[in-house]
Amino acid sequence: MTGQAGSSPTVAADVAESALLGGRVRLRQPVKGYRAGMDAALLAAAVEAKPSERLIEAGCGAGAVLMQVAARRPDVALTGLERDPVAAELARENAVLNTVAARTAVISGDVAQGFRALDLPPFDWAVSNPPFFDDAGALRAPAPGKRGAWMADDGLAAWTGFLLKAVREGGRIVVIHRADRLADLLALLGDKAGSFAVRPVHPYADQPAKRVLVQAIKTGKAPLRLLPALVLHDRSGAKHTPEAEALLRGEASLTW
């Protein structure tokens, strides 16, 4: 595939390796700047791709979602799009590290240029964890190493527009985002997709959701479904609820 991982990429020196999915995935990512965590794990857990299907991730970073999908779905072909050259090279290196380079392509490019600029056939799945903010005045400026992951320079519409073009009719789009952007996500994706399924993600059972996982089907017509919430923490002193821990270890998936 074009943009496949090479054997000896050159990346930034300040990189550390983490173990994900109970050690099934090795991920090298920058020590400073944006580091993938729970959101990436949940997005990967929400992909129900079948063998031989093709998936693209918009804004793949160092490949945390791609590598976890690769471990969960051994026969799925993966493509990542990333505009940051260091992150893209790390994603290629991680594909080699996890022995999935043969079915993983990492393309250097920008979501703002649109899917058609990639000259690729549409995918079965398009997933993303878009930058959470598109108004620089809405928050204190993030650290330089985190800006690309936090700020959507071209707005959320550029991301949803890319995802809608990236999938075939009947293809699935999955996004994780801030809960307070749910209405925007539904409106933007609803232009060409439907059959929405929404899963709220709560930090604690007695607190409002901070994240939502949204699945949409291109040209889908079924009514919206609001699924049972996922609760990440309880008051027992454990780091995560048993359900969240099972997802992080790759022992469970989020079904739609």
Short mmCIF file of C-alpha atoms in Angstrom, two decimals:
data_model
loop_
_atom_site.label_atom_id
_atom_site.label_comp_id
_atom_site.label_asym_id
_atom_site.label_seq_id
_atom_site.Cartn_x
_atom_site.Cartn_y
_atom_site.Cartn_z
CA MET A 1 0.00 0.00 0.00
CA THR A 2 1.06 3.59 -0.56
CA GLY A 3 2.46 5.08 2.62
CA GLN A 4 3.16 1.78 4.31
CA ALA A 5 5.49 1.65 7.28
CA GLY A 6 9.18 1.42 6.56
CA SER A 7 11.83 -0.53 8.39
CA SER A 8 13.82 2.28 10.02
CA PRO A 9 11.85 5.53 10.39
CA THR A 10 13.37 8.61 11.95
CA VAL A 11 11.29 10.18 14.72
CA ALA A 12 11.70 12.64 17.56
CA ALA A 13 14.09 11.55 20.31
CA ASP A 14 11.68 12.04 23.25
CA VAL A 15 9.53 8.98 22.66
CA ALA A 16 8.36 6.39 25.16
CA GLU A 17 6.69 3.03 24.63
CA SER A 18 3.41 2.10 26.29
CA ALA A 19 1.56 -1.21 26.47
CA LEU A 20 -2.13 -1.21 25.49
CA LEU A 21 -4.85 -3.85 25.49
CA GLY A 22 -3.22 -5.80 28.28
CA GLY A 23 0.12 -5.86 26.47
CA ARG A 24 -1.20 -6.96 23.07
CA VAL A 25 -0.28 -3.57 21.56
CA ARG A 26 3.00 -1.68 21.84
CA LEU A 27 2.72 2.03 21.16
CA ARG A 28 5.55 4.52 20.82
CA GLN A 29 4.41 8.10 21.32
CA PRO A 30 5.96 11.42 22.36
CA VAL A 31 6.86 11.89 26.01
CA LYS A 32 5.63 15.49 25.78
CA GLY A 33 2.63 16.78 23.87
CA TYR A 34 -0.53 14.85 23.04
CA ARG A 35 -0.62 11.25 24.27
CA ALA A 36 -3.41 8.87 23.38
CA GLY A 37 -5.52 7.52 26.23
CA MET A 38 -9.09 6.50 27.02
CA ASP A 39 -10.68 8.19 24.00
CA ALA A 40 -8.51 6.20 21.59
CA ALA A 41 -9.25 2.96 23.44
CA LEU A 42 -13.01 3.57 23.33
CA LEU A 43 -12.99 4.50 19.66
CA ALA A 44 -11.10 1.33 18.78
CA ALA A 45 -13.44 -0.75 20.93
CA ALA A 46 -16.43 0.66 19.01
CA VAL A 47 -15.26 -0.65 15.62
CA GLU A 48 -17.12 -3.80 14.59
CA ALA A 49 -15.42 -4.20 11.21
CA LYS A 50 -15.73 -7.59 9.54
CA PRO A 51 -12.88 -9.57 7.95
CA SER A 52 -11.60 -8.02 4.71
CA GLU A 53 -13.32 -4.69 5.35
CA ARG A 54 -11.35 -1.45 4.98
CA LEU A 55 -11.11 1.30 7.59
CA ILE A 56 -9.69 4.82 7.48
CA GLU A 57 -8.94 7.02 10.48
CA ALA A 58 -8.88 10.80 10.04
CA GLY A 59 -6.15 12.26 12.21
CA CYS A 60 -4.48 9.03 13.28
CA GLY A 61 -1.67 10.61 15.33
CA ALA A 62 0.89 8.01 16.36
CA GLY A 63 -1.52 5.19 15.53
CA ALA A 64 -3.10 4.37 18.90
CA VAL A 65 -6.53 3.69 17.43
CA LEU A 66 -5.20 1.91 14.34
CA MET A 67 -2.98 -0.40 16.37
CA GLN A 68 -5.77 -1.30 18.77
CA VAL A 69 -8.19 -1.95 15.91
CA ALA A 70 -5.49 -4.10 14.29
CA ALA A 71 -5.21 -6.20 17.45
CA ARG A 72 -8.97 -6.50 17.84
CA ARG A 73 -9.75 -7.10 14.15
CA PRO A 74 -6.93 -9.18 12.62
CA ASP A 75 -8.25 -9.24 9.03
CA VAL A 76 -9.18 -5.56 8.58
CA ALA A 77 -7.13 -3.32 6.26
CA LEU A 78 -6.21 -0.03 7.91
CA THR A 79 -5.39 3.44 6.59
CA GLY A 80 -4.49 6.48 8.66
CA LEU A 81 -4.34 10.13 7.58
CA GLU A 82 -2.11 12.46 9.61
CA ARG A 83 -0.81 15.94 8.87
CA ASP A 84 1.90 16.05 11.54
CA PRO A 85 5.01 14.44 9.97
CA VAL A 86 6.48 13.25 13.27
CA ALA A 87 3.21 11.64 14.36
CA ALA A 88 2.76 10.04 10.94
CA GLU A 89 6.25 8.56 11.08
CA LEU A 90 5.58 7.23 14.57
CA ALA A 91 2.39 5.59 13.29
CA ARG A 92 4.39 3.86 10.57
CA GLU A 93 6.95 2.75 13.13
CA ASN A 94 4.21 1.42 15.40
CA ALA A 95 2.78 -0.60 12.51
CA VAL A 96 6.16 -2.27 12.15
CA LEU A 97 6.49 -2.71 15.92
CA ASN A 98 3.13 -4.51 16.04
CA THR A 99 3.79 -6.55 12.86
CA VAL A 100 0.80 -5.11 11.00
CA ALA A 101 2.66 -3.02 8.40
CA ALA A 102 1.48 -5.30 5.58
CA ARG A 103 -2.12 -4.20 6.13
CA THR A 104 -1.55 -0.65 7.41
CA ALA A 105 -1.04 2.49 5.33
CA VAL A 106 -0.25 5.87 6.91
CA ILE A 107 -0.71 8.81 4.56
CA SER A 108 0.68 12.27 5.22
CA GLY A 109 -2.10 14.75 4.50
CA ASP A 110 -4.67 17.15 5.90
CA VAL A 111 -8.36 16.52 6.51
CA ALA A 112 -9.03 20.05 5.22
CA GLN A 113 -7.97 18.97 1.72
CA GLY A 114 -10.89 16.55 1.60
CA PHE A 115 -11.13 12.84 0.95
CA ARG A 116 -11.08 13.17 -2.82
CA ALA A 117 -7.53 14.53 -2.65
CA LEU A 118 -6.37 11.08 -1.52
CA ASP A 119 -7.59 9.43 -4.75
CA LEU A 120 -8.73 6.33 -2.87
CA PRO A 121 -11.89 4.23 -3.22
CA PRO A 122 -14.41 4.73 -0.40
CA PHE A 123 -14.00 2.70 2.77
CA ASP A 124 -16.33 0.48 4.78
CA TRP A 125 -15.49 2.37 7.98
CA ALA A 126 -14.31 5.92 8.70
CA VAL A 127 -13.45 6.80 12.29
CA SER A 128 -12.05 9.80 14.10
CA ASN A 129 -11.40 11.52 17.39
CA PRO A 130 -11.52 15.08 15.96
CA PRO A 131 -9.84 17.97 17.79
CA PHE A 132 -12.18 19.03 20.56
CA PHE A 133 -12.09 22.79 19.93
CA ASP A 134 -12.41 24.94 16.83
CA ASP A 135 -12.50 28.35 18.51
CA ALA A 136 -9.09 29.48 19.72
CA GLY A 137 -10.78 32.01 22.00
CA ALA A 138 -12.77 29.33 23.82
CA LEU A 139 -9.88 28.00 25.88
CA ARG A 140 -6.41 28.83 27.07
CA ALA A 141 -3.93 28.12 24.29
CA PRO A 142 -2.74 24.48 24.50
CA ALA A 143 0.93 23.62 24.59
CA PRO A 144 2.49 23.63 21.10
CA GLY A 145 2.83 19.85 21.07
CA LYS A 146 -0.89 19.43 21.79
CA ARG A 147 -2.33 22.15 19.55
CA GLY A 148 -2.89 19.94 16.51
CA ALA A 149 -4.80 17.41 18.58
CA TRP A 150 -6.89 20.01 20.42
CA MET A 151 -7.65 22.68 17.80
CA ALA A 152 -9.59 21.99 14.59
CA ASP A 153 -8.26 24.80 12.44
CA ASP A 154 -10.89 24.26 9.76
CA GLY A 155 -13.76 23.52 12.14
CA LEU A 156 -15.66 20.34 12.95
CA ALA A 157 -17.44 20.56 9.58
CA ALA A 158 -14.18 19.78 7.77
CA TRP A 159 -13.86 16.55 9.76
CA THR A 160 -17.44 15.39 9.32
CA GLY A 161 -17.29 16.30 5.63
CA PHE A 162 -14.17 14.19 5.20
CA LEU A 163 -15.73 11.22 6.99
CA LEU A 164 -18.93 11.39 4.92
CA LYS A 165 -16.95 11.32 1.67
CA ALA A 166 -14.63 8.58 2.95
CA VAL A 167 -17.27 5.84 3.28
CA ARG A 168 -19.35 3.99 0.72
CA GLU A 169 -23.14 4.01 0.84
CA GLY A 170 -24.06 1.86 3.80
CA GLY A 171 -20.61 2.42 5.29
CA ARG A 172 -20.21 3.32 8.94
CA ILE A 173 -18.79 6.43 10.57
CA VAL A 174 -17.75 6.36 14.24
CA VAL A 175 -16.69 9.46 16.14
CA ILE A 176 -15.81 10.16 19.76
CA HIS A 177 -16.16 13.77 20.84
CA ARG A 178 -17.21 16.12 23.61
CA ALA A 179 -20.76 15.51 24.79
CA ASP A 180 -21.63 19.18 24.34
CA ARG A 181 -20.96 18.89 20.59
CA LEU A 182 -23.50 16.11 20.10
CA ALA A 183 -26.05 18.38 18.42
CA ASP A 184 -23.38 19.66 16.04
CA LEU A 185 -22.26 16.13 15.17
CA LEU A 186 -25.81 14.99 14.44
CA ALA A 187 -26.52 18.05 12.31
CA LEU A 188 -23.30 17.85 10.31
CA LEU A 189 -23.34 14.09 9.77
CA GLY A 190 -27.09 14.13 9.15
CA ASP A 191 -26.51 15.83 5.82
CA LYS A 192 -25.73 12.48 4.18
CA ALA A 193 -25.95 9.89 6.95
CA GLY A 194 -28.51 8.56 9.41
CA SER A 195 -29.39 5.51 11.51
CA PHE A 196 -27.56 7.21 14.38
CA ALA A 197 -26.56 5.34 17.51
CA VAL A 198 -25.29 7.41 20.44
CA ARG A 199 -23.52 6.09 23.52
CA PRO A 200 -22.88 8.60 26.34
CA VAL A 201 -19.65 8.20 28.30
CA HIS A 202 -19.83 9.35 31.94
CA PRO A 203 -16.84 9.86 34.25
CA TYR A 204 -19.06 8.72 37.16
CA ALA A 205 -22.63 7.45 37.19
CA ASP A 206 -23.81 10.56 39.06
CA GLN A 207 -22.06 13.04 36.75
CA PRO A 208 -23.04 14.29 33.30
CA ALA A 209 -21.50 12.64 30.26
CA LYS A 210 -18.32 14.31 29.03
CA ARG A 211 -17.91 12.23 25.88
CA VAL A 212 -20.22 10.69 23.31
CA LEU A 213 -19.56 7.90 20.87
CA VAL A 214 -21.63 8.38 17.73
CA GLN A 215 -22.13 5.89 14.93
CA ALA A 216 -23.79 6.95 11.67
CA ILE A 217 -24.53 4.95 8.52
CA LYS A 218 -24.16 6.71 5.20
CA THR A 219 -27.63 6.99 3.61
CA GLY A 220 -29.07 5.24 6.68
CA LYS A 221 -32.75 5.96 7.44
CA ALA A 222 -33.41 4.19 10.74
CA PRO A 223 -34.46 6.18 13.83
CA LEU A 224 -31.81 7.43 16.23
CA ARG A 225 -31.02 5.06 19.11
CA LEU A 226 -29.71 6.24 22.47
CA LEU A 227 -27.71 3.34 23.89
CA PRO A 228 -26.91 2.49 27.53
CA ALA A 229 -24.23 4.75 28.97
CA LEU A 230 -20.67 3.69 29.65
CA VAL A 231 -19.43 4.71 33.12
CA LEU A 232 -15.66 4.96 33.48
CA HIS A 233 -15.17 5.22 37.27
CA ASP A 234 -17.00 4.36 40.47
CA ARG A 235 -16.45 5.32 44.10
CA SER A 236 -14.87 2.01 45.11
CA GLY A 237 -11.31 3.25 44.78
CA ALA A 238 -10.57 1.19 41.70
CA LYS A 239 -9.09 3.10 38.78
CA HIS A 240 -11.89 2.08 36.40
CA THR A 241 -15.22 0.31 36.53
CA PRO A 242 -15.07 -3.37 35.59
CA GLU A 243 -16.72 -2.57 32.23
CA ALA A 244 -14.20 0.16 31.42
CA GLU A 245 -11.29 -2.01 32.54
CA ALA A 246 -12.44 -4.85 30.28
CA LEU A 247 -12.51 -2.45 27.33
CA LEU A 248 -9.04 -1.14 28.10
CA ARG A 249 -7.64 -4.66 28.31
CA GLY A 250 -9.30 -5.71 25.05
CA GLU A 251 -11.50 -8.26 26.81
CA ALA A 252 -14.74 -6.55 25.70
CA SER A 253 -16.02 -4.39 22.86
CA LEU A 254 -18.60 -1.63 22.52
CA THR A 255 -21.42 -2.96 20.36
CA TRP A 256 -23.97 -0.92 18.45
#
